[in-house]
XYZ file of C-alpha atoms in Angstrom:
570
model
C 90.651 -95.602 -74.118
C 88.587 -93.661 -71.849
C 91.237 -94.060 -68.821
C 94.033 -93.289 -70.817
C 92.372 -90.089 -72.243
C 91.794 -89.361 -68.779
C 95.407 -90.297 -67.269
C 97.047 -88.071 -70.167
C 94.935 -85.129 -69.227
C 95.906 -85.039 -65.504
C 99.632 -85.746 -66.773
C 99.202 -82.426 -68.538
C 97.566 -80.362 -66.150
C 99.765 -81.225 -62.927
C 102.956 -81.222 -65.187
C 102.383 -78.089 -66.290
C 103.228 -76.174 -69.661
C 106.711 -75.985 -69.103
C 106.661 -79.749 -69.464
C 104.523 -79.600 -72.624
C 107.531 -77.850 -74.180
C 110.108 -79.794 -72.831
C 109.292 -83.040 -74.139
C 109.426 -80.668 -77.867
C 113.316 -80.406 -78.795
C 114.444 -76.798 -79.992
C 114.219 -76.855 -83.454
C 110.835 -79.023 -83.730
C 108.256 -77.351 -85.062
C 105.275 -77.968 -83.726
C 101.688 -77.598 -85.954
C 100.600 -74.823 -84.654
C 99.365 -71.710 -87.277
C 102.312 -69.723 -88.511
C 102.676 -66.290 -87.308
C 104.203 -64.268 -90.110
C 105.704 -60.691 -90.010
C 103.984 -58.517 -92.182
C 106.200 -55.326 -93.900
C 105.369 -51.718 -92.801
C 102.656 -52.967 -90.179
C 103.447 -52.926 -86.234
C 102.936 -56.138 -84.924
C 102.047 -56.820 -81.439
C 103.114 -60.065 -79.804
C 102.332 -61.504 -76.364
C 105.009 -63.194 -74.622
C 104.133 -65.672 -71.688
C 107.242 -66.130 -69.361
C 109.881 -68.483 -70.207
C 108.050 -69.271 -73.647
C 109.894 -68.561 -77.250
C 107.712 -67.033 -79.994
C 108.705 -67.028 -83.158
C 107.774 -64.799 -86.497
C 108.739 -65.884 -90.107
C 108.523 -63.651 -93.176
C 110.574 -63.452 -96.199
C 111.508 -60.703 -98.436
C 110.550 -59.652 -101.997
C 113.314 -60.740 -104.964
C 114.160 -56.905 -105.381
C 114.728 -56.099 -101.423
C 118.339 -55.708 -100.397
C 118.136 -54.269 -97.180
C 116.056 -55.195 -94.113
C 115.631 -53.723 -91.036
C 113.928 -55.516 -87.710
C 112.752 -53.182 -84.640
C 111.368 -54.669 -81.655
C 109.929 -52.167 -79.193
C 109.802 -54.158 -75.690
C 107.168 -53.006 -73.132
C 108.004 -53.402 -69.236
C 110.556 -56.129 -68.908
C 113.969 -56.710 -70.543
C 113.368 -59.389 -73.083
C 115.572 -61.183 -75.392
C 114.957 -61.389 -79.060
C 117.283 -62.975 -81.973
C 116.773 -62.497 -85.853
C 118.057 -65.855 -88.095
C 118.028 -66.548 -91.754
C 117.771 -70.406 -93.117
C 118.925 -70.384 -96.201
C 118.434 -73.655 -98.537
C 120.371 -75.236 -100.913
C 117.406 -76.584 -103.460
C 114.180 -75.034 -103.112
C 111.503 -76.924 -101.062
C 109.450 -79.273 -103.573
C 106.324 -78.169 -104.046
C 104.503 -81.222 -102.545
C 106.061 -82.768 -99.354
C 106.405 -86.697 -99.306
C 106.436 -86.753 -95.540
C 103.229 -85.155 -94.735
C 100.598 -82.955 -95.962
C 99.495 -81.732 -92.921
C 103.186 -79.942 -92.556
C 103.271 -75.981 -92.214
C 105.399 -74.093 -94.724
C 107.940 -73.215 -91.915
C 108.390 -76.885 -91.138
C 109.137 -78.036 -94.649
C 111.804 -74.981 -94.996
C 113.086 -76.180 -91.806
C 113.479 -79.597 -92.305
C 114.695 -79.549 -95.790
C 118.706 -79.331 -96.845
C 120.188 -76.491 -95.802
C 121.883 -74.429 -92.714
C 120.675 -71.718 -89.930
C 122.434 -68.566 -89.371
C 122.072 -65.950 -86.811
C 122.898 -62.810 -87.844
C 121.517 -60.399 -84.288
C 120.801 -61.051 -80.670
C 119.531 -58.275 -77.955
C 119.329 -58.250 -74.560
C 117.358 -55.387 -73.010
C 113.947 -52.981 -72.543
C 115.049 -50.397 -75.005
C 113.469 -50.009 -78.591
C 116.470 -51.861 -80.661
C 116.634 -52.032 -84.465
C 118.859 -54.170 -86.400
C 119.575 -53.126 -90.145
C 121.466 -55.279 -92.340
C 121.769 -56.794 -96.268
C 119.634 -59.206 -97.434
C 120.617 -62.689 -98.119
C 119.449 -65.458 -100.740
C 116.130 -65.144 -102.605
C 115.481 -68.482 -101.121
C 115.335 -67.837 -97.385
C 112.913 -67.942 -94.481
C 113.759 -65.410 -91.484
C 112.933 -66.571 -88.084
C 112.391 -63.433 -85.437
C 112.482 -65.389 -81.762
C 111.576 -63.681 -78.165
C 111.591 -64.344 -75.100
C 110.529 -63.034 -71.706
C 112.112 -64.887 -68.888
C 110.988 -62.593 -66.068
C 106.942 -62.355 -66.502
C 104.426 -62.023 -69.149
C 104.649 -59.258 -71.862
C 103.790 -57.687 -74.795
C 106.027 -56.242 -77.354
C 105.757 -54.694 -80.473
C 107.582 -55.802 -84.092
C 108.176 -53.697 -87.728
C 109.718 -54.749 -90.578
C 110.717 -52.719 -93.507
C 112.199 -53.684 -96.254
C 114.985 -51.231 -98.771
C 116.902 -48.180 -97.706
C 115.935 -45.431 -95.198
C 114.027 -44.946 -92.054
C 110.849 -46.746 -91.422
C 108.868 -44.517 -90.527
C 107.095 -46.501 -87.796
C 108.839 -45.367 -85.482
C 109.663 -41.426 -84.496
C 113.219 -40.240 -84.492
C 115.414 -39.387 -81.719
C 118.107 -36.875 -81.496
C 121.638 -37.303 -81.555
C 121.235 -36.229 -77.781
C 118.401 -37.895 -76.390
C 119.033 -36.764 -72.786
C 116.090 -35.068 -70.516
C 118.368 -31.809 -69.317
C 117.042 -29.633 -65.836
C 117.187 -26.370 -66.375
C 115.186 -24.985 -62.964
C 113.979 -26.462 -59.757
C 111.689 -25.120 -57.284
C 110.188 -25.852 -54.415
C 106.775 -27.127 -56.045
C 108.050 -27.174 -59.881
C 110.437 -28.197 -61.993
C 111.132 -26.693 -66.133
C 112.833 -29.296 -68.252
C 114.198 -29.791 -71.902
C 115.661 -31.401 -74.510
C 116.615 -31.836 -77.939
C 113.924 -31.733 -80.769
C 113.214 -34.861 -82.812
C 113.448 -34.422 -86.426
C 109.753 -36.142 -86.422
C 108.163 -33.570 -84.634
C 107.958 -31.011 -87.696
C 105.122 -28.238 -88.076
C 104.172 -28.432 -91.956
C 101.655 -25.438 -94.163
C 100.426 -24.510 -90.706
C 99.362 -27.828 -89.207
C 99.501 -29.936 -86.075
C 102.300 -33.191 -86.856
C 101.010 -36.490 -86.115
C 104.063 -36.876 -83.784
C 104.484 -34.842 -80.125
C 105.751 -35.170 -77.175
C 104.391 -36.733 -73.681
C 106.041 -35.973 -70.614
C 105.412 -38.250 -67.443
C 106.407 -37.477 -64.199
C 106.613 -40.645 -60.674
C 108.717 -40.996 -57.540
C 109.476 -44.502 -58.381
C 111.851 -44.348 -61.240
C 112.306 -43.927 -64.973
C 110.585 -45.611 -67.584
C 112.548 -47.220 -71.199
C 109.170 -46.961 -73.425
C 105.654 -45.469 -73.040
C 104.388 -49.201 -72.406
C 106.230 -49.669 -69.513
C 105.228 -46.449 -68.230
C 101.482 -47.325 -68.840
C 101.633 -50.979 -67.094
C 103.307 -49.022 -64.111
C 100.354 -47.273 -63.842
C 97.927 -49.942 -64.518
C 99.518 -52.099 -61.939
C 99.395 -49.116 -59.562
C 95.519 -49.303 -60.043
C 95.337 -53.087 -59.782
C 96.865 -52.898 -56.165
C 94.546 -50.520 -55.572
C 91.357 -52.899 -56.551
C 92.849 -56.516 -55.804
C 91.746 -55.954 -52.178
C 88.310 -55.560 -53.320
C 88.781 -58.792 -56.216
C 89.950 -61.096 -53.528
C 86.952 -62.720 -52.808
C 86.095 -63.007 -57.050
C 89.173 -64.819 -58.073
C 88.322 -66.817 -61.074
C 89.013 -70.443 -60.727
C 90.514 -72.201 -63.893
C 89.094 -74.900 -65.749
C 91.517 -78.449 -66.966
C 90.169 -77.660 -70.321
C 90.939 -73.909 -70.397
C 94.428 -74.471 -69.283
C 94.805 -76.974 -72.197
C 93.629 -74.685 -74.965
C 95.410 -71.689 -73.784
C 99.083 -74.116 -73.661
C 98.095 -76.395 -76.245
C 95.083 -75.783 -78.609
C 95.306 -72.383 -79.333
C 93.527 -71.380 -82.275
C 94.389 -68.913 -84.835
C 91.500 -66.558 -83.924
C 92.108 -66.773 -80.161
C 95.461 -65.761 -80.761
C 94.357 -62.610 -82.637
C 92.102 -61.674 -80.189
C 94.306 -62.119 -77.352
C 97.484 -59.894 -79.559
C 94.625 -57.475 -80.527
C 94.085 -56.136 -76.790
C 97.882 -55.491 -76.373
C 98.523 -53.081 -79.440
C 100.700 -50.006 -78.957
C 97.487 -48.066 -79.395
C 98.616 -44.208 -77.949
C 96.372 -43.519 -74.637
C 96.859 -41.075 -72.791
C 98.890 -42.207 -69.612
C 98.569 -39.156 -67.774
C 101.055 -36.695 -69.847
C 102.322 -33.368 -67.729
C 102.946 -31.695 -70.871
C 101.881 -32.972 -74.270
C 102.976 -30.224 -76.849
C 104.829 -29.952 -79.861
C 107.546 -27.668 -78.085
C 111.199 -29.307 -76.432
C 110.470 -27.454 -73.311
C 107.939 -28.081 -70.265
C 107.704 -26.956 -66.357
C 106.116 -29.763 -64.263
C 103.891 -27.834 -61.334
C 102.225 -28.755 -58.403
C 104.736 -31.070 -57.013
C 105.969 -31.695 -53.321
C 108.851 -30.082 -51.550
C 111.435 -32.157 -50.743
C 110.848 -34.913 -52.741
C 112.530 -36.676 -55.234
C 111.082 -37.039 -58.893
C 111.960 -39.583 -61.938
C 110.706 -37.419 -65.428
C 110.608 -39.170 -68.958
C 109.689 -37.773 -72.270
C 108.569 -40.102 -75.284
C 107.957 -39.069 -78.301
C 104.574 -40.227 -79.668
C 103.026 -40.978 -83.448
C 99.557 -40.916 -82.587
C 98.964 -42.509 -86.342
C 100.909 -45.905 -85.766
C 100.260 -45.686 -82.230
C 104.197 -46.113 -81.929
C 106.610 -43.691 -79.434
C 110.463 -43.476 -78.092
C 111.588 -42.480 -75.173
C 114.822 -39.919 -74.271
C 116.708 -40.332 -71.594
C 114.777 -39.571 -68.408
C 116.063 -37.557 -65.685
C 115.375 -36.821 -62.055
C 115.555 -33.809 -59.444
C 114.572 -33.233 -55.824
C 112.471 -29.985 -55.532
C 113.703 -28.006 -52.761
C 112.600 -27.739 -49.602
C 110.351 -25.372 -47.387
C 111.868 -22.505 -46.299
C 111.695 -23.248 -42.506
C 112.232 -20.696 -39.709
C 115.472 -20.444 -37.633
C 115.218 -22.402 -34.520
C 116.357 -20.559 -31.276
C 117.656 -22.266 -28.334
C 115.997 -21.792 -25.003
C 118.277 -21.653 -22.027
C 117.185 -23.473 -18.578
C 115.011 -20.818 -16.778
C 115.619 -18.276 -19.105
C 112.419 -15.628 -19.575
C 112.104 -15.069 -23.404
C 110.468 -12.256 -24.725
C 109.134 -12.781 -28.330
C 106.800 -10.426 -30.408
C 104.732 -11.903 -32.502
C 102.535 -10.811 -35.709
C 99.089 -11.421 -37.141
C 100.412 -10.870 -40.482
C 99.094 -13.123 -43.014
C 103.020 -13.206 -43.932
C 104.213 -13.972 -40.421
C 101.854 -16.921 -39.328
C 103.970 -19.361 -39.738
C 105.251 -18.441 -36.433
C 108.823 -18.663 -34.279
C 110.484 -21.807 -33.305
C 112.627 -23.136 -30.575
C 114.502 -25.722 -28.393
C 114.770 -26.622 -25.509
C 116.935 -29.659 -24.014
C 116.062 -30.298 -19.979
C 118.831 -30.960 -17.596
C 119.454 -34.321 -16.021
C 118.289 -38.352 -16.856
C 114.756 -37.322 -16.220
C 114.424 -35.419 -19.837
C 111.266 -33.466 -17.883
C 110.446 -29.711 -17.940
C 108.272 -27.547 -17.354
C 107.310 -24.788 -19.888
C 105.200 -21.351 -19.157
C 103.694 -18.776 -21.340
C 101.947 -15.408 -20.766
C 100.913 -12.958 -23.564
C 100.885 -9.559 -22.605
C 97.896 -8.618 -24.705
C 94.368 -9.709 -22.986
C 92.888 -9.755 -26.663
C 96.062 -12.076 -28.541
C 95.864 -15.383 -28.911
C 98.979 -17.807 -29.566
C 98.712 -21.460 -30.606
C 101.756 -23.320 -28.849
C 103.001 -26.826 -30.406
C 105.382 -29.017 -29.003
C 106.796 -31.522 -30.753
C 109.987 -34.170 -30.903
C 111.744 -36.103 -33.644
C 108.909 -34.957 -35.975
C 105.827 -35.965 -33.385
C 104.177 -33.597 -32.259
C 103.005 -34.057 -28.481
C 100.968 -31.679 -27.177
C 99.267 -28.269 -29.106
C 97.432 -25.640 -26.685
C 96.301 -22.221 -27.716
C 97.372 -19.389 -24.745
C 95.000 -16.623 -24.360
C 95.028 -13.662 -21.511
C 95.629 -16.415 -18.475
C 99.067 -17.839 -18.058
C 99.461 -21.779 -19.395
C 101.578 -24.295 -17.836
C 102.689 -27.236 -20.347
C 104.221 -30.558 -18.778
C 107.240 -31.881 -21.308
C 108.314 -35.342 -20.858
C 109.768 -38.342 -22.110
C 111.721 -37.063 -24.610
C 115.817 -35.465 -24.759
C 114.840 -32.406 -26.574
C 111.646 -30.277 -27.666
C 110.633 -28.109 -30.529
C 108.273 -25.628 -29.280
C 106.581 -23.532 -32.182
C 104.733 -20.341 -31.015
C 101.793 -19.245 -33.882
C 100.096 -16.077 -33.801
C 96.165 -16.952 -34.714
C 94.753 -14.295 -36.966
C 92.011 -12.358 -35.494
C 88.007 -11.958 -36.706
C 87.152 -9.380 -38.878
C 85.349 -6.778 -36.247
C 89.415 -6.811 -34.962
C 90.959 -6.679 -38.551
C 94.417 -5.017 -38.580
C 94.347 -1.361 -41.096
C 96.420 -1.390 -43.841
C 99.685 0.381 -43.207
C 99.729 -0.149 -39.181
C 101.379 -2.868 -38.615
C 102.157 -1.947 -35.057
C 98.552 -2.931 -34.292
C 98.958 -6.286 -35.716
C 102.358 -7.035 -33.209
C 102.147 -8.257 -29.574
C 104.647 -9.679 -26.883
C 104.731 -13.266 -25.406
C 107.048 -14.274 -22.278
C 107.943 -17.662 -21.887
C 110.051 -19.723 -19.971
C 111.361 -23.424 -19.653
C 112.568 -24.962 -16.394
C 113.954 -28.504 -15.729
C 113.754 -27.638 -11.928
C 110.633 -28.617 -11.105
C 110.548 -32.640 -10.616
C 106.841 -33.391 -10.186
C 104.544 -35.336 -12.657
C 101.884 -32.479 -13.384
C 101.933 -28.601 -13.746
C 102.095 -26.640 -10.502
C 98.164 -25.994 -9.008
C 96.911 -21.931 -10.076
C 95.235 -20.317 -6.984
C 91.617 -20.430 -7.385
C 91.523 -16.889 -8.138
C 93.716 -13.924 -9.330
C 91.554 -11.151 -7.887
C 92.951 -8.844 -4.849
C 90.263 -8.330 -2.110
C 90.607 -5.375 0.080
C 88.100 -4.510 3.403
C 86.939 -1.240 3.216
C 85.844 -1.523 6.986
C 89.998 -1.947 7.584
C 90.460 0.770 5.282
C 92.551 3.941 7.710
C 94.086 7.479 6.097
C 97.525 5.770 6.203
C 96.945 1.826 5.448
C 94.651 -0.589 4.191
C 94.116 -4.633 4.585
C 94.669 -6.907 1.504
C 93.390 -10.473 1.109
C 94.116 -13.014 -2.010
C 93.780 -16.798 -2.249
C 97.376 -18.886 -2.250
C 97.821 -22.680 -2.845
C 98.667 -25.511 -1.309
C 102.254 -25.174 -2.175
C 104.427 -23.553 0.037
C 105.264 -20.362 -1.565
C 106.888 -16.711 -1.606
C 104.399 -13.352 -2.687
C 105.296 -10.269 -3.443
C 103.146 -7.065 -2.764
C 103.867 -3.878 -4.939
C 102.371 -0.456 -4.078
C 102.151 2.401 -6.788
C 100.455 6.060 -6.006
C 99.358 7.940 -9.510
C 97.748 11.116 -9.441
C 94.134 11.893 -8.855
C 92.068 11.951 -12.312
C 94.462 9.818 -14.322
C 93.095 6.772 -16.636
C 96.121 4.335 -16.450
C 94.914 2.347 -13.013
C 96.324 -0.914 -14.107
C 100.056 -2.578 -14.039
C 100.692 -3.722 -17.602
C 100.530 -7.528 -17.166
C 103.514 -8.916 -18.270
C 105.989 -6.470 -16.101
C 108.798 -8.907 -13.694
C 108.817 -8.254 -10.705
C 112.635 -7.657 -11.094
C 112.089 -4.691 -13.742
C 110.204 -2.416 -10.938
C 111.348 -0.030 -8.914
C 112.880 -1.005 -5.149
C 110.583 1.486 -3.743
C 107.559 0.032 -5.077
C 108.138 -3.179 -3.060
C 106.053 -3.579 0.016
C 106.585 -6.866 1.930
C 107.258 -10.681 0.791
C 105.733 -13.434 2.736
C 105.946 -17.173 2.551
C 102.332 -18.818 2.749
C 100.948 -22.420 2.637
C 97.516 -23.944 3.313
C 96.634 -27.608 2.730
C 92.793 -26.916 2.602
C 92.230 -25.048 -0.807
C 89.062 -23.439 0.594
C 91.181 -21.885 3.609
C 94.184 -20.891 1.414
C 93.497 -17.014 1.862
C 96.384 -14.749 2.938
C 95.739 -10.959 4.248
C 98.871 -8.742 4.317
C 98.162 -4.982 6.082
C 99.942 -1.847 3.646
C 101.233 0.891 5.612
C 102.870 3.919 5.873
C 100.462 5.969 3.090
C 99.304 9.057 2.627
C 95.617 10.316 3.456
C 93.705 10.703 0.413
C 95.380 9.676 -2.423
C 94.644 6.642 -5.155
C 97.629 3.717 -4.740
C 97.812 0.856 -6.931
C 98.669 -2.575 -5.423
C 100.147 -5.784 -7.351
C 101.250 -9.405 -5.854
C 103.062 -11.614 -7.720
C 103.249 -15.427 -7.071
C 107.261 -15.937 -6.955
C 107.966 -19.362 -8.210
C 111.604 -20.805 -8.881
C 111.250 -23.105 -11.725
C 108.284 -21.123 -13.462
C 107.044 -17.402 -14.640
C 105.383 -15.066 -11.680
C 102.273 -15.434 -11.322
C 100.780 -11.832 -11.584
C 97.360 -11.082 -9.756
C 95.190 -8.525 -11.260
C 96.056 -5.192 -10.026
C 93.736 -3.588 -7.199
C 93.260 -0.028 -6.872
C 91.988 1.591 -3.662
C 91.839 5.069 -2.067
C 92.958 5.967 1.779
C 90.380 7.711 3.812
C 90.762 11.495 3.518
C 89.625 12.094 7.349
C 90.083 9.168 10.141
């Protein structure tokens, strides 16, 4: 006996329950406790996949209408309503058994089985219909075939609405009325449940969810989208606590369930209203969803909710796409082109100027330089392509060099960084607040780094070498054969303005002011100094010299200005 007990409980547990039902044909009845349908009470049911559950009730002698409404939760489920009707009533005491359930002696007595409704679906459906015989048992049968759920049952017996449930209107769409960049105002038509009577809040209102997934057919589903949201969330940190499952628990749970478990386990899945996370929960048909993304797309539902029987519907959910940022216009920048752009330290304006610039030839390299023509400005430069941005410098008074490679095109965004408060721009003078920037991109120049800076930008000149009609210069070059400029400028004795404004080309100067232009190159940095002698000046009087660093495939390179006096008497 023992190794037969033994053999038939391994039989069961590798075969699994769907064989425990399969050796039961489809109209047995097995002896497990009746569930019946109780009138005017929601009734939660738990479906396991692939399982049928069935609910009996009758109805009183007088009733003459029914009506059924099964309220599935995330999955489409399919649920039938049948009437057995008999031809003799049932005796009272069975001669097969007395261990038989009531639903088993209706079914196996004389008589015939009629359906009357079958649904296929995840809405809330209701079927409404005459009664039949005083002697008949109604059998209510669901099914879940993709996964485990719960759903909710109501029966009510006679004329008119149940109650249970809240009312939708003839027009249970979700309409759009606005759409924004972070917000979007929807509405719809009012349920006659939602009704404000002597001044007080109805038990019935409205929840409005908002997701980027996709709509929802009932507040259930909506809440076990969330939940399993969560669970994703936490199952990395449950792996190593799975629970392993015992022969014996399998057994009871597919075989031995008791009347008691069965409540318990129905009790935790009740249509109970919690809060899911509502947007808007009002009374009103209108609501404006905030604080959402640009340029994204969003799924919105709205259920209406009886917080007393924990019961809701749901309209017809829409969707919209907020709209997206309003984003600068994107200039294209020419090969070796010197752009001039002025630039604000507006609050309103720091979003800064944008541009492109596609290199010439297979190589897809370039060369890109920037020089701000105000020593106290400071720009933050960001290159980017296809959305990834490569390389982000901030340009202050020197002139930066930024290598661009490896890709066809680049996005090069120029921001204007605010300022501290000791340099805080007065209201109403904006022309404070505005500087210039020159850039330039060049494909010309083939090497894998940035061109070398001389060492310094200062102009020396020898006061020794200093005559009433020249004087000696001396700056530091590079190692790269190159062409300098040298520009001469005489102002008048006593006046402030010494200095060349920075950011002047070499082109935009008078033909006069040019001196000389020499070629100079020195392999040894610490030898790279260049002397040019000025001539042809006038005793006594205050000159002002530039040189510029000519270069083909970037900006000049402008030294800082030098300012020296001839000799009166020689």
């Amino acid at each position: 006996m023992a190794l037969s007990w033994y053999l038939c409980l391994a039989m069961a547990l590798f075969s699994g329950p769907g064989t425990i039902h399969a050796l039961a044909p489809e109209n047995e009845v097995t002896l497990h406790p009746t569930t019946w349908l109780s009138e005017n009470r929601v009734t939660p049911v738990h479906l396991p996949k692939g399982r049928t559950r069935r609910l009996y009730f009758t109805l009183k002698k007088k009733a003459d209408l029914l009506s059924v409404t099964v309220s599935p939760c995330a999955v489409p489920i399919e649920w039938s309503l049948a009437v057995r009707t008999l031809k003799d009533k049932p005796p009272k005491k069975a001669h097969w058994s007395s261990k038989k359930s009531m639903p088993e002696v209706w079914w196996r007595g004389s008589g015939r089985e009629v359906r009357i409704y079958t649904y296929t679906g995840n809405a809330v459906d209701t079927f409404t219909g005459p009664a039949y015989a005083v002697a008949s048992i109604y059998i209510l049968r669901l099914k879940s075939n993709e996964q485990d759920t719960q759903v909710s049952a109501y029966l009510h017996e006679g004329p008119g609405p149940s109650g249970a449930f809240p009312e939708l209107p003839s027009d249970p769409r979700v309409h759009t009325l606005g759409v924004g960049m972070t917000s979007v105002t929807l509405n719809w038509a009012p349920s006659s449940s939602v009704v404000v009577k002597d001044g007080h809040r109805p038990h019935h209102e409205y929840c409005v969810l908002v997701n980027h997934k996709h709509n929802y057919r009932s507040l259930c589903a909506a809440r076990e989208g969330i939940r399993k949201e969560i669970q994703n969330v936490q199952k990395r940190q449950r792996r190593d606590k799975q629970s392993k499952e015992i022969v014996w628990a399998t057994l009871k749970d597919w075989w031995w369930r008791q009347p008691d478990a069965l409540e318990n386990r129905e009790s935790s899945t009740t249509d109970k209203f919690e809060d899911p996370g509502c947007v808007c929960r009002d009374i009103e048909s209108v609501c404006t969803v905030s604080d959402l993304l640009p340029d994204m797309q969003y799924y919105f539902d709205v259920f209406v909710v009886d917080r007393v029987n924990g019961t809701s519907v749901a309209y017809t959910g829409t969707f919209a796409r907020t709209h997206e940022e309003a984003r600068p216009a994107v200039t294209s920048l020419r090969e070796g082109q010197v752009k001039w752009v002025t630039l604000s330290r507006d609050a309103s304006s720091l979003q800064g100027d944008q541009f492109r610039f596609k290199p010439r030839g297979w190589q897809q390299n370039g060369l890109l330089t920037l020089h701000t023509c105000n020593s106290t400005s400071k720009v933050k430069v960001t290159v980017s392509s296809k959305g990834r941005t490569l390389t982000s410098q901030e340009v202050g008074d020197q002139l930066a060099q930024l290598w661009l490679h490896g890709a066809p095109s680049y996005l090069i965004q120029l921001q204007a960084l605010a300022l501290g408060s000791s340099s805080t721009i007065p209201k109403g003078n904006s022309s404070k607040s505005k500087f210039c920037l020159k850039m330039q991109a060049s494909s010309a120049y083939h090497r894998r780094a940035v061109p070398v800076f001389p060492a310094t930008l200062q102009i020396k000149s020898f006061n020794k070498l200093r005559t009433c009609n020249s004087v000696t210069l001396a700056w530091i070059g590079t190692e790269e054969r190159s062409l300098y400029c040298v520009y001469r400028r005489q102002i008048p004795l006593g006046s402030k303005q010494t200095s060349t404004d920075r950011c002047i080309d070499p082109e935009s100067r008078p033909a006069n002011e040019r001196v000389l232009c020499k070629y100079f190159q020195e392999l040894n940095p610490r030898r790279a100094v260049t002397t040019a002698v000025i001539g042809e000046l006038e005793p006594g009087m205050l000159y002002v010299f530039d040189v510029y660093l000519m270069r083909r495939w970037g900006l000049p390179i402008k030294y800082h200005s030098k300012t020296v006096r001839t000799r009166s008497e020689c």
